[in-house]
XYZ file of C-alpha atoms in Angstrom:
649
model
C 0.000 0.000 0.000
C 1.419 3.448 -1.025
C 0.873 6.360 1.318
C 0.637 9.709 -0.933
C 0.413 13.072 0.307
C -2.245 15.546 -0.469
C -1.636 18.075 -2.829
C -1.867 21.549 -0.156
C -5.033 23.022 -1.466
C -7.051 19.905 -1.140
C -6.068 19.516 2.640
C -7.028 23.084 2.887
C -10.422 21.935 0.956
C -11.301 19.178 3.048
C -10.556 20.587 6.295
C -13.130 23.509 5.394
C -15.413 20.896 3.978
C -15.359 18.719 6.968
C -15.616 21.295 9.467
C -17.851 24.164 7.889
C -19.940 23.297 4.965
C -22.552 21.945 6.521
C -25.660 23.782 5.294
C -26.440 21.095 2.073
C -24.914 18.143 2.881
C -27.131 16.993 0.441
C -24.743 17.860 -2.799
C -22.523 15.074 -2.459
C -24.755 12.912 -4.172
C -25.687 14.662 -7.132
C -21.779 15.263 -7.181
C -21.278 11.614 -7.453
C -24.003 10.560 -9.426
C -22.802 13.440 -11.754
C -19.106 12.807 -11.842
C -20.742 8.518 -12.742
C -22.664 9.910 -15.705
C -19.643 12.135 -16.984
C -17.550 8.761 -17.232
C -20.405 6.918 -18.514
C -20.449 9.612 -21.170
C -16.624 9.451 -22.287
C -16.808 5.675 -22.477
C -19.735 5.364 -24.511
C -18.213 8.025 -27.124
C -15.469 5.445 -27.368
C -17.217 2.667 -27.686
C -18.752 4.245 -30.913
C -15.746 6.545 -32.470
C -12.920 4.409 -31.588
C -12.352 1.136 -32.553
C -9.855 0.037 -29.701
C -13.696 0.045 -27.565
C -15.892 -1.333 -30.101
C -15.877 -4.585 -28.268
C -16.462 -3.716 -24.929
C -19.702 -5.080 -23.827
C -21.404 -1.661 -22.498
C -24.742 -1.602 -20.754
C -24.227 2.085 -19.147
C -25.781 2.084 -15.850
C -24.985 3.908 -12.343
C -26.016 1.896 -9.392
C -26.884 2.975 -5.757
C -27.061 1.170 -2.468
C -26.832 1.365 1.429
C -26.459 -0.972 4.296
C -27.693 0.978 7.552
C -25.854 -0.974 10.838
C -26.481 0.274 14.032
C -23.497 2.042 16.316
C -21.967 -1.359 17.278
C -21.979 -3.464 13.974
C -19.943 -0.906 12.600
C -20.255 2.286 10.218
C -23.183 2.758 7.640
C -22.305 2.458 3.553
C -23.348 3.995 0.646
C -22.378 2.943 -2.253
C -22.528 4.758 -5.654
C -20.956 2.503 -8.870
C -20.867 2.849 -12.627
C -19.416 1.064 -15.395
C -17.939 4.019 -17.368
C -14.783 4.818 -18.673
C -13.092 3.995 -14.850
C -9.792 4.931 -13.913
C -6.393 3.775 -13.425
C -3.579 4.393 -10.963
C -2.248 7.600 -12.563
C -5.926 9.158 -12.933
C -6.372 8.376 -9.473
C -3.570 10.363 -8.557
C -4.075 12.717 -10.687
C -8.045 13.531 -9.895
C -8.637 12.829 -6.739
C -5.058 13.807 -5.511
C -4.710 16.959 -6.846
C -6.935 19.807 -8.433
C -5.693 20.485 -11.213
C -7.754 23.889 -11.459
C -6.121 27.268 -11.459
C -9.155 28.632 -9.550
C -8.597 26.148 -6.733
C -6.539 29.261 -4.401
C -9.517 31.830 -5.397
C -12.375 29.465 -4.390
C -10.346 28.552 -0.643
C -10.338 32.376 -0.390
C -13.317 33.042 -1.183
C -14.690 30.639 1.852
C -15.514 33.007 4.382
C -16.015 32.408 8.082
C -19.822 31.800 7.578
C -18.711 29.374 5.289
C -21.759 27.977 5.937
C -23.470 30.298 3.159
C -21.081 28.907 0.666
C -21.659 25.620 0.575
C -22.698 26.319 -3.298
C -19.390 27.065 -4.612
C -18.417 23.150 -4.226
C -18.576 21.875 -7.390
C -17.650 25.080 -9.425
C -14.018 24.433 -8.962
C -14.317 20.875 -9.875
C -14.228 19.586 -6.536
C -17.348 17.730 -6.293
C -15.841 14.642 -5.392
C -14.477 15.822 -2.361
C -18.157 17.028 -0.926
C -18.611 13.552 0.057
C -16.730 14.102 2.952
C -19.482 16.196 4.299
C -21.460 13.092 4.943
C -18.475 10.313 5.023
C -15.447 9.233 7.730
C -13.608 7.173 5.374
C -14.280 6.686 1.302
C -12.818 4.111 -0.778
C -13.128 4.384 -4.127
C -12.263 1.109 -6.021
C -11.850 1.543 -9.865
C -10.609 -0.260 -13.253
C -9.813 1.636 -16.953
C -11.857 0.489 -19.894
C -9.608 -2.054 -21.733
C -6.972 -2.694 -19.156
C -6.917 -5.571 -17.095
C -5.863 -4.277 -13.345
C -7.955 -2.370 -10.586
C -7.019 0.184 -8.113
C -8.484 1.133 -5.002
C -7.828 4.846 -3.273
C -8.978 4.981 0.502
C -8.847 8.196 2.662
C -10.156 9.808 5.324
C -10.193 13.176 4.294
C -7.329 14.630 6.118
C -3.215 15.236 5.012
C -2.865 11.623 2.704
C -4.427 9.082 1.460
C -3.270 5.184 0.211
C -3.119 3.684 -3.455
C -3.359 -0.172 -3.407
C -3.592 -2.778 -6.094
C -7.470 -4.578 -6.127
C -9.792 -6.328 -7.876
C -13.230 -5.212 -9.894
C -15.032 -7.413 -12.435
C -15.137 -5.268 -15.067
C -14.671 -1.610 -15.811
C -15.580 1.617 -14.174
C -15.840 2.962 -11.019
C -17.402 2.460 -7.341
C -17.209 4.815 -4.365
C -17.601 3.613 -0.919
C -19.070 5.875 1.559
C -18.225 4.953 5.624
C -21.057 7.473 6.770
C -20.281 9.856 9.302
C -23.045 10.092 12.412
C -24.205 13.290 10.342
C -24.129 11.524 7.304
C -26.599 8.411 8.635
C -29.575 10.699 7.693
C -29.203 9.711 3.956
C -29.105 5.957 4.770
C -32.423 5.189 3.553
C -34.031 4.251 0.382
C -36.295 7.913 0.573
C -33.853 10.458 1.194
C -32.385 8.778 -2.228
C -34.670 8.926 -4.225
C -35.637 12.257 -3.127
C -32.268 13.807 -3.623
C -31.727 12.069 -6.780
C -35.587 13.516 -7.949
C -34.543 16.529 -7.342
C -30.890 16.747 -8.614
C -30.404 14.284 -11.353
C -33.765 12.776 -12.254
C -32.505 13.811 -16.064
C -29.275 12.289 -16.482
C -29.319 10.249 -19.396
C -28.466 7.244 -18.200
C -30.646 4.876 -15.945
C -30.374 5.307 -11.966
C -30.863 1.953 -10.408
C -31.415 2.669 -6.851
C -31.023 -1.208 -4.608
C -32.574 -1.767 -0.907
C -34.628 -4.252 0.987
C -38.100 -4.144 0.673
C -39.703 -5.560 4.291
C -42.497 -6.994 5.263
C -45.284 -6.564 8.343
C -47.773 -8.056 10.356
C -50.138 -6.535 11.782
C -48.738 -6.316 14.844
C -45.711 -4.465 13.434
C -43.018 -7.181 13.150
C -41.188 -7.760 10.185
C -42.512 -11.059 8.216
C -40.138 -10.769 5.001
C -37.526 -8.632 3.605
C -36.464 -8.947 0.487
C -34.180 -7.336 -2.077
C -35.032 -4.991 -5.004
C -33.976 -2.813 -7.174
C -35.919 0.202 -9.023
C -35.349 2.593 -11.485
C -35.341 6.261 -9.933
C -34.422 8.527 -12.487
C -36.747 9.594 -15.752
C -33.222 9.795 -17.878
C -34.387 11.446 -20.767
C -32.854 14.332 -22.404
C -34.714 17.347 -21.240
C -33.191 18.956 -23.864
C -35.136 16.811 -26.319
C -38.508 17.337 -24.439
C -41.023 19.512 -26.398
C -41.034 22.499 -24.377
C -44.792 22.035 -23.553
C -44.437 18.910 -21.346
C -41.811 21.014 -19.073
C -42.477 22.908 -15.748
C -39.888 25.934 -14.586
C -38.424 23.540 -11.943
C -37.403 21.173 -14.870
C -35.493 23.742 -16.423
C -33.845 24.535 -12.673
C -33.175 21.641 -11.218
C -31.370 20.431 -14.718
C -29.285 23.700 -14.893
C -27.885 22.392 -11.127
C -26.944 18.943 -11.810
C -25.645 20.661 -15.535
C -23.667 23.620 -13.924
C -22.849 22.473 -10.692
C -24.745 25.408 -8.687
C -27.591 25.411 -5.302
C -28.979 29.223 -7.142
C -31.445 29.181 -9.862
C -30.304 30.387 -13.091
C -30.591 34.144 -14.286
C -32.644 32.654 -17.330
C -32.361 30.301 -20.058
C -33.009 30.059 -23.605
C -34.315 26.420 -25.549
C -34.340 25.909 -28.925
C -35.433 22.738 -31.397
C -34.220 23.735 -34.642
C -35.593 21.458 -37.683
C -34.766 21.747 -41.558
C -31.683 21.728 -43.333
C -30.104 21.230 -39.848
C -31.943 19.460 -36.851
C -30.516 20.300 -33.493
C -31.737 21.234 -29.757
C -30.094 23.710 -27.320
C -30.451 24.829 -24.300
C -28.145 27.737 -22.765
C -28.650 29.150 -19.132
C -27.106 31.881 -17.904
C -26.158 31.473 -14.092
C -26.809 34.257 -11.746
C -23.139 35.122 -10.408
C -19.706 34.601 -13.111
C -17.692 31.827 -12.927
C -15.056 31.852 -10.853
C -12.323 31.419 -13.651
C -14.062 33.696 -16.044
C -11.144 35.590 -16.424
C -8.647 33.182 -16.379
C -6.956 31.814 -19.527
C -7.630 28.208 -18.727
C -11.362 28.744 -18.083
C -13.443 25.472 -18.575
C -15.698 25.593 -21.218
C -19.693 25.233 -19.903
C -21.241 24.343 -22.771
C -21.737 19.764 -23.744
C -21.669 19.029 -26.898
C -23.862 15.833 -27.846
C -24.494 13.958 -31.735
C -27.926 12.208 -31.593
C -27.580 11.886 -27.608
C -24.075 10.574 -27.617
C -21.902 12.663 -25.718
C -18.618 13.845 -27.606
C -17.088 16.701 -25.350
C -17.554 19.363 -22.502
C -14.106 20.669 -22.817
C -14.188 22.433 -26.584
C -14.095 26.130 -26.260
C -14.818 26.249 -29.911
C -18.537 25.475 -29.404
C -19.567 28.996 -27.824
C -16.770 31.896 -28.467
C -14.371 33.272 -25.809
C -16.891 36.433 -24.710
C -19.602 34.106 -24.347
C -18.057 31.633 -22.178
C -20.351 32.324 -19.149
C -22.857 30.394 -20.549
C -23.952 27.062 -19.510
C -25.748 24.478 -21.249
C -25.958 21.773 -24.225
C -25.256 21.233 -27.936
C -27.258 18.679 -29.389
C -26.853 18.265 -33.366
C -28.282 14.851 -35.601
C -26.435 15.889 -38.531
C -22.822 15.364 -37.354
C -21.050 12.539 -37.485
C -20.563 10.253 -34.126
C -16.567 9.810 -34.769
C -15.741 13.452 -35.102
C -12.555 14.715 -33.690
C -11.656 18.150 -31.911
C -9.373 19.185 -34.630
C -12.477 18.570 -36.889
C -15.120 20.037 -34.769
C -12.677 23.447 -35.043
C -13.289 23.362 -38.810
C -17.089 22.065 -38.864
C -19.088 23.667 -40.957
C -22.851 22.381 -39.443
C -21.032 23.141 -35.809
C -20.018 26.817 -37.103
C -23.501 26.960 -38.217
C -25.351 25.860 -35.153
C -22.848 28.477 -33.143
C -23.506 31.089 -35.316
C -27.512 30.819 -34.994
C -26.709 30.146 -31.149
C -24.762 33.714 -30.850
C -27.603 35.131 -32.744
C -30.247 33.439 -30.775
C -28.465 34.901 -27.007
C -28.074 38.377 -28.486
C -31.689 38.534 -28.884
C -32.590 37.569 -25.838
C -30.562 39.293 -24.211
C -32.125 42.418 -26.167
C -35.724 41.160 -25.393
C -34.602 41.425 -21.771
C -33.400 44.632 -21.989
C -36.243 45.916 -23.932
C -38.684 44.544 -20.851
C -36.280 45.897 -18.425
C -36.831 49.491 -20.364
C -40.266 48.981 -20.664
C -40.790 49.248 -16.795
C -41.160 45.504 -16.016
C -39.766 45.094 -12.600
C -38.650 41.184 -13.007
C -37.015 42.047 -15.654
C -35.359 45.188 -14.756
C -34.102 42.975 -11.855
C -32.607 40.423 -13.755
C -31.120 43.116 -16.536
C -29.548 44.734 -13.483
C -28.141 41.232 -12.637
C -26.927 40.183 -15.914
C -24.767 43.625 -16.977
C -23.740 43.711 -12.975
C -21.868 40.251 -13.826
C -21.310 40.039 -17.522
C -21.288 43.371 -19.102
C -17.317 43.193 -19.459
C -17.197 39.566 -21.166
C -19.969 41.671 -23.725
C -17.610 44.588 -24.190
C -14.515 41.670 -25.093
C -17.348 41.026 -27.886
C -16.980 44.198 -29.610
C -13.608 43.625 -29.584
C -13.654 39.952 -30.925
C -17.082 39.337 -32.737
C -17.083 41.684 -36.030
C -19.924 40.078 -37.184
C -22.353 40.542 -33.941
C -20.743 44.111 -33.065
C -24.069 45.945 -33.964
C -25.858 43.731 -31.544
C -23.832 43.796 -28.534
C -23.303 47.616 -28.924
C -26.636 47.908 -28.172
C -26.270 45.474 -24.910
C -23.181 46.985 -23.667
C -23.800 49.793 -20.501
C -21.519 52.588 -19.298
C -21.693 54.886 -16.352
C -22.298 58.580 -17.115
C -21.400 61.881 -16.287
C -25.268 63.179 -16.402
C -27.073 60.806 -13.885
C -26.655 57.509 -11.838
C -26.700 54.165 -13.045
C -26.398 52.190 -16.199
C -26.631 53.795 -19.733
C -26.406 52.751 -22.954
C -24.917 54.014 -26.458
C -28.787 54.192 -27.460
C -30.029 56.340 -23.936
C -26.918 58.927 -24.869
C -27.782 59.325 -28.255
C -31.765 59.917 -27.025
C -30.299 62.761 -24.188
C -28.093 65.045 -26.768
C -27.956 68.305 -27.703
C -29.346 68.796 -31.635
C -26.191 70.569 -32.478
C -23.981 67.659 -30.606
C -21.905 65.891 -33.734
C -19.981 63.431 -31.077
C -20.767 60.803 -28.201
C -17.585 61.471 -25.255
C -16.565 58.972 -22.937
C -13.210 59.353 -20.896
C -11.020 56.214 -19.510
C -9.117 55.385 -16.651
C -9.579 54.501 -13.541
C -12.689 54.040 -10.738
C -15.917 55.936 -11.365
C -15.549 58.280 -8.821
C -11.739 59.247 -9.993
C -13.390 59.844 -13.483
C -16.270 62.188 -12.487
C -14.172 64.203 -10.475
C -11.738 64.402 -13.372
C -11.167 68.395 -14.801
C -11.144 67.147 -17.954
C -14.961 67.165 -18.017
C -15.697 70.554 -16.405
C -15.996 72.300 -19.923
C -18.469 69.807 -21.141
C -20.479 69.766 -18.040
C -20.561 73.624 -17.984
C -21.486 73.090 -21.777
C -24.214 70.176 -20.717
C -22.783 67.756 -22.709
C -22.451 64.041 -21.439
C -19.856 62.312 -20.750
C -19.701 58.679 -20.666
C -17.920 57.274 -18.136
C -15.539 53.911 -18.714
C -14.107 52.641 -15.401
C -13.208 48.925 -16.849
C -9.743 48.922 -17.741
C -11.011 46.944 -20.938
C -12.793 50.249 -22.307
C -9.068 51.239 -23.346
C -8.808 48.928 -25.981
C -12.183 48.270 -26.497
C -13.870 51.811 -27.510
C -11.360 53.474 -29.750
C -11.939 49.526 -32.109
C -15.474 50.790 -32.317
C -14.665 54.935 -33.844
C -18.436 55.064 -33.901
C -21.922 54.150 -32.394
C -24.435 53.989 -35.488
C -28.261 53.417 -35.516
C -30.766 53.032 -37.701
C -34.526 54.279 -37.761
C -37.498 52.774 -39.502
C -39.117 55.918 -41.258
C -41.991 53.708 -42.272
C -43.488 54.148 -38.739
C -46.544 57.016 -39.634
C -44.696 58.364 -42.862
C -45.924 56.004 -45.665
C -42.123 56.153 -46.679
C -42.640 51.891 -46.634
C -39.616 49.522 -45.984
C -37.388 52.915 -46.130
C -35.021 53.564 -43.376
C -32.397 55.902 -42.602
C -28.556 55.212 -40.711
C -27.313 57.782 -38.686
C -23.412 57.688 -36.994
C -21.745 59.171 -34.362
C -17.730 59.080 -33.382
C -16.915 58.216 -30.282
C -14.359 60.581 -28.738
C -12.372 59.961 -26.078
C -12.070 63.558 -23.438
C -8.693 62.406 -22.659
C -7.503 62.553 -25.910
C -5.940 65.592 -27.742
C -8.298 67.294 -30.306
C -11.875 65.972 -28.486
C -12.252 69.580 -27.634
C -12.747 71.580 -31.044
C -17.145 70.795 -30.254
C -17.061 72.116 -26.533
C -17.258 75.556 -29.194
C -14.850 77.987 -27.323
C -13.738 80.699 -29.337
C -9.920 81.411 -29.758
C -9.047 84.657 -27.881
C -6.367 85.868 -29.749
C -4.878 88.406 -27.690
C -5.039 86.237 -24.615
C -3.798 83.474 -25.875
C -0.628 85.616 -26.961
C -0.532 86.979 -23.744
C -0.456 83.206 -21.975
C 2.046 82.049 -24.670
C 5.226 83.253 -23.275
C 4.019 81.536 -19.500
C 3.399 78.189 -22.002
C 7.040 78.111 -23.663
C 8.001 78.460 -19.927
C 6.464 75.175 -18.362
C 7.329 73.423 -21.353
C 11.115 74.253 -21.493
C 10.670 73.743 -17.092
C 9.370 70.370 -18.206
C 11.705 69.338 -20.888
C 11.418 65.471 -22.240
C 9.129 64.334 -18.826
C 5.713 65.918 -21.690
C 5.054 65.859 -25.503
C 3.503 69.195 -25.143
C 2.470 71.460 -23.306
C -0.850 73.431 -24.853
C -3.555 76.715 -23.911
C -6.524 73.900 -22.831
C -10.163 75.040 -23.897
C -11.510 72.838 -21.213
C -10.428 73.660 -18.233
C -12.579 76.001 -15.788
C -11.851 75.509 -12.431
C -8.456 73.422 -12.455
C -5.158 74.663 -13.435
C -4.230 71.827 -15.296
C -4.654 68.199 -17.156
C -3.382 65.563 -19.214
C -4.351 64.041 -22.158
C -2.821 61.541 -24.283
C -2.302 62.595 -28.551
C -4.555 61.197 -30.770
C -1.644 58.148 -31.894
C -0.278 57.374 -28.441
C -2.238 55.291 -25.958
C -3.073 56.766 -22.690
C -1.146 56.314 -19.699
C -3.366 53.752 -17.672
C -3.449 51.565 -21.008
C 0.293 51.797 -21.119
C 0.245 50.618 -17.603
C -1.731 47.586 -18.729
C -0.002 46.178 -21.494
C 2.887 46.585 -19.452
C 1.422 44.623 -16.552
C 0.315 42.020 -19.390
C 4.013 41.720 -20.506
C 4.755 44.285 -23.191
C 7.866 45.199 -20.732
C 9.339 46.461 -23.983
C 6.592 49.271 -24.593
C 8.369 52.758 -24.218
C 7.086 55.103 -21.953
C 4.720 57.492 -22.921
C 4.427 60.928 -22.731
C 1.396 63.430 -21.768
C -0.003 66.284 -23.392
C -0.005 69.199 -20.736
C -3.054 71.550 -20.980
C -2.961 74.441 -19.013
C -6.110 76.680 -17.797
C -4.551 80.453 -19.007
C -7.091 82.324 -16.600
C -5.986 80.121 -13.152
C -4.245 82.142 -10.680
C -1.200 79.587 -10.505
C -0.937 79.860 -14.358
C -0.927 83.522 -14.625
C 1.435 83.799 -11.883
C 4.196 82.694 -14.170
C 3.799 85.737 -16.513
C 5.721 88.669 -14.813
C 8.910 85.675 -13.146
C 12.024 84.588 -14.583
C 12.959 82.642 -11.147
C 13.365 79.841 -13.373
C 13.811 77.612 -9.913
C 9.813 78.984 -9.089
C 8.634 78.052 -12.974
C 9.976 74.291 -12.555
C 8.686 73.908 -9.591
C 5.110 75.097 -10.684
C 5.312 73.429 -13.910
C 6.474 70.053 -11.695
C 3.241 70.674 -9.627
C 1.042 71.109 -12.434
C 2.100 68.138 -14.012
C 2.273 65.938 -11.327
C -1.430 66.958 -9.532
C -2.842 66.274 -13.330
C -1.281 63.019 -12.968
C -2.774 62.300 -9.910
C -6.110 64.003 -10.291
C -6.315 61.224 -13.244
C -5.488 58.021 -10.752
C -2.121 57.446 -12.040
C 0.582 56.949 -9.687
C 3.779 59.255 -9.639
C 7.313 58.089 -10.086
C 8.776 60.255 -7.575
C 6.288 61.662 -4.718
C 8.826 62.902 -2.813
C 10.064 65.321 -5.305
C 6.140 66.636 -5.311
C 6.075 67.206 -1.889
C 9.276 68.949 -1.794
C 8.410 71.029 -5.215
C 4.787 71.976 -3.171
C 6.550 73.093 0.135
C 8.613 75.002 -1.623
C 5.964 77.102 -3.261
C 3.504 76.827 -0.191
C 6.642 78.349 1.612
C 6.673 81.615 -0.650
């Protein structure tokens, strides 16, 4: 027998598992039964696209049973077995010795003390397995690969290590051994089962044979006769497949939970039979909080992909695209072939279809929610609220990626805004303009707050023009792809002008940008601004190679100063990011100074040649437009000391 050590984050898992999450014990069967049908599903794709299984003699079934002993014959079993694709010593190692997840460190940190409330995450990081120590002392879990000849059995107790030994199984697949807990006694009976497996995984697709002894009475209340049966307690048939009119809301529900791992309710979902040239069923939920490893690069793909019920892969992140990859749900198609390959799924042209019409199918739903939402609807309005709280950056990635869609998901994106609280779109900003506005204005960087506070938008607020406001450090690269926000108007609507419509486009200008100012329609005063020039060439020669310019700004009231970056550079915070991303390489780059030519502090500079007191005002200017903007200074100290210096005169 070989004693193995944990890997650290499962010791950390199980010890919060054991000794918090308490509040649904219940999970660790669906878990179970779930992680059975999974290897049920990779065996019989094997069985039918590759010939080295052809001969295996499948019957796919997952079996349950129990033995209930009382405290001094020993501890309670429950027993859950299949006869999938099973595992060998390595995958034993391998899956139930390590999690090999990159969002295993997140989810232990996101356990808080009331763990309790959490209890729901298990399962989102792949750990399902491991929830059966919530009920268990001791599991064994005894299993043997599909076309090899020797079986394994893996025994722990749930705390630093557990033991690999050789053993024996008749033929393949896999079956875990529960030694109940005193908590975990409650489930050892044939109707807290079948309740739980009712409730969880009454549509897994393959049968759920459920064994226990069946006793006898007299009428006195002795037991006669026992004897042992075995039922069927699961429906297994693809709810997918069901006509939509035999299904109940808590269908829909309960199958998103076993599907996506999760205790909540889905946001909403979206089913679809399509028949014709192409026959093929989906059904896509959106959950109600993002996956944890949404933003990771090795996010796992949510989305099944199934050919006439068979299952072929969950792990394809070809079958939904990369902004979409919150989604949850199942690809069925008739029309491709059982043996096809990943490499050929990538090319497909009936799977590139069915995506396409999928895409197409989400965006307008998602519009028909937003257009309820709009309407007044509260429910919906609460669940729009929800679903651009959790996924309105992943949309904004599909402006980015998805030429084909970007009219669509312009329309779904939402921004903050300069001109009231809350979530706005392109279409709301366009409805609040001024006629004689020509632009839509947004400025980047970084936290709302730091953005409305900004003196770049003091001219356009004193002008009443909105400002959009982009506090998602993906708006940098993001917005300035679009140039412009178009829309287009049915004139048919009360005109007679039938079928006719009409496009109108607006650019998108960025505020902290040079040359977004020539609309905010302040007039050149040309003896001022020869006045002010002399103070300009000062700062600038004070500032030397630290700006690209310094320039007279037209949209400055109140504040002395601001930056902005030229129309060809990229701003500061974005060259922060790619830098942080890995472009070490990237040069710095350099601000544009603009300089309010009324501000005390400005006009100061006019009637000095201290040239000590200019570069230590210009320093000051610069550096409180840095900060004003979020962005952190390379030398702090030498602001303070430039700042006591003039405070001191």
């Amino acid at each position: 027998m070989a004693q193995r050590q944990f890997q650290t984050e499962v010791s950390q898992l199980l010890h919060l598992i054991i000794h918090s999450l308490y509040s649904n014990r219940e999970i660790f069967l669906r878990e179970l039964v779930s992680n059975a049908s999974d290897a049920l599903d990779k065996l019989k794709y094997l069985t039918v696209a590759d010939e080295a299984y052809k001969s295996i003699s499948f019957d796919p079934r997952i079996d349950i049973s129990f033995s209930k002993k009382e405290p001094d014959q020993g501890p309670s079993t429950l027993t859950v077995s299949d006869n999938g694709i099973g595992m060998n010593e390595a995958d034993l190692v391998e899956s139930l010795g390590t999690i090999a997840r990159s969002g295993t460190r997140a989810f232990l940190e996101k356990l808080s003390a009331d763990a309790k409330k959490d209890s729901n995450l298990i399962g989102q990081f792949g750990v399902g397995f491991y929830s059966a120590f919530m009920v268990a002392d001791k599991i064994e879990v005894i299993s043997r690969k599909a076309g090899e000849e020797g079986a394994w059995k893996w025994i722990s107790e749930g705390k630093d290590s557990y033991d690999i030994e050789s053993a024996s199984r008749d033929g393949q697949g896999t079956t875990v051994i529960l030694y109940l807990s005193e908590e975990g006694k409650e489930f050892c009976n044939r109707w807290s089962i079948e309740d739980i497996i009712k409730r969880y995984s009454n549509h897994v697709a393959f049968p759920i044979y459920l064994t226990y002894d069946e006793k006898e009475y007299d009428d006195k209340g002795k037991e006669k006769s026992s004897k042992t049966k075995t039922d069927r307690v699961n429906s297994g048939t693809a709810l997918w497949r069901r006509p939509k009119s035999e299904l109940k809301e808590e269908d829909y529900k309960e199958f998103y939970k076993q599907l996506g791992h999760d205790m909540e309710d889905p946001l909403f979902y979206v089913h679809t039979r399509a028949e014709g040239t192409q026959e093929y069923a989906t059904l896509f939920y959106i959950p109600r909080k993002a996956p944890f490893d949404m933003y990771h690069a090795d996010y796992k793909s949510g989305v099944k992909l199934y050919v006439k019920r068979v299952f072929i892969t969950d792990d394809d992140k070809e079958l939904m695209p990369a902004w979409l990859r919150f989604i949850r749900g199942v690809i069925d198609s008739e029309d491709l072939p059982l043996n096809v390959s990943r490499e050929i799924l990538q090319q497909n042209k009936i799977l590139m279809s069915i995506k396409n019409a999928s895409v197409k199918k989400l965006l307008s739903e998602f519009k028909a929610l937003a257009d309820r939402a709009a309407s007044g609807d509260q429910e919906a309005g609460d669940k729009w609220e929800t679903f651009v709280s959790q996924f309105n950056r992943p949309l904004k990635e599909g402006l980015y990626q998805d030429y084909a869609n970007r009219e669509a998901i312009q329309d779904l994106v939402r921004f903050k805004s300069s001109a009231q609280e809350g979530w706005t779109s392109f279409a709301d900003y366009v409805s609040r303009m001024k006629p004689d506005q020509k632009n839509i204005y947004y400025i980047t960087g970084g936290d709302e707050k730091t953005l409305k506070a900004s003196p770049l938008l003091e001219a356009y607020t004193a002008k009443g023009i909105e400002v959009l406001i982009m506090d998602d450090e993906i708006d940098d690269i993001v917005i300035p792809s679009l140039h412009s926000y178009s829309q287009t108007k049915n004139l048919s609507e009360g005109s007679g002008a039938d079928g006719k419509t009409e496009s109108q486009s607006w650019e998108l200008k960025a505020v902290n940008r040079a040359g977004a100012d020539e609309e905010l329609g302040e007039k050149k005063d040309k003896p001022a601004e020869k006045e002010i020039k002399p103070v300009i060439e000062k700062i600038k020669k004070a500032l030397g190679d630290k700006v690209k310019d310094v320039k007279l700004s037209r949209r400055l009231h109140d504040s002395p100063s601001c930056i902005v970056a030229d129309e060809n550079d990229p701003t500061i915070q974005m060259a922060q990011m790619l830098k942080a991303m890995g472009q070490t390489e990237m040069p710095d780059i350099k601000p544009i100074l603009e300089v309010n030519g009324s501000h005390p502090i400005v006009t100061a500079l006019k009637d000095t040649d201290d040239e000590a007191r200019i570069a230590d005002t210009a320093g000051v200017l610069l550096d409180q437009a840095l900060l004003v903007e979020g962005i952190k200074l390379k030398d702090p100290s030498d602001f303070v000391k430039r700042l006591n210096r003039l405070l001191s005169k």
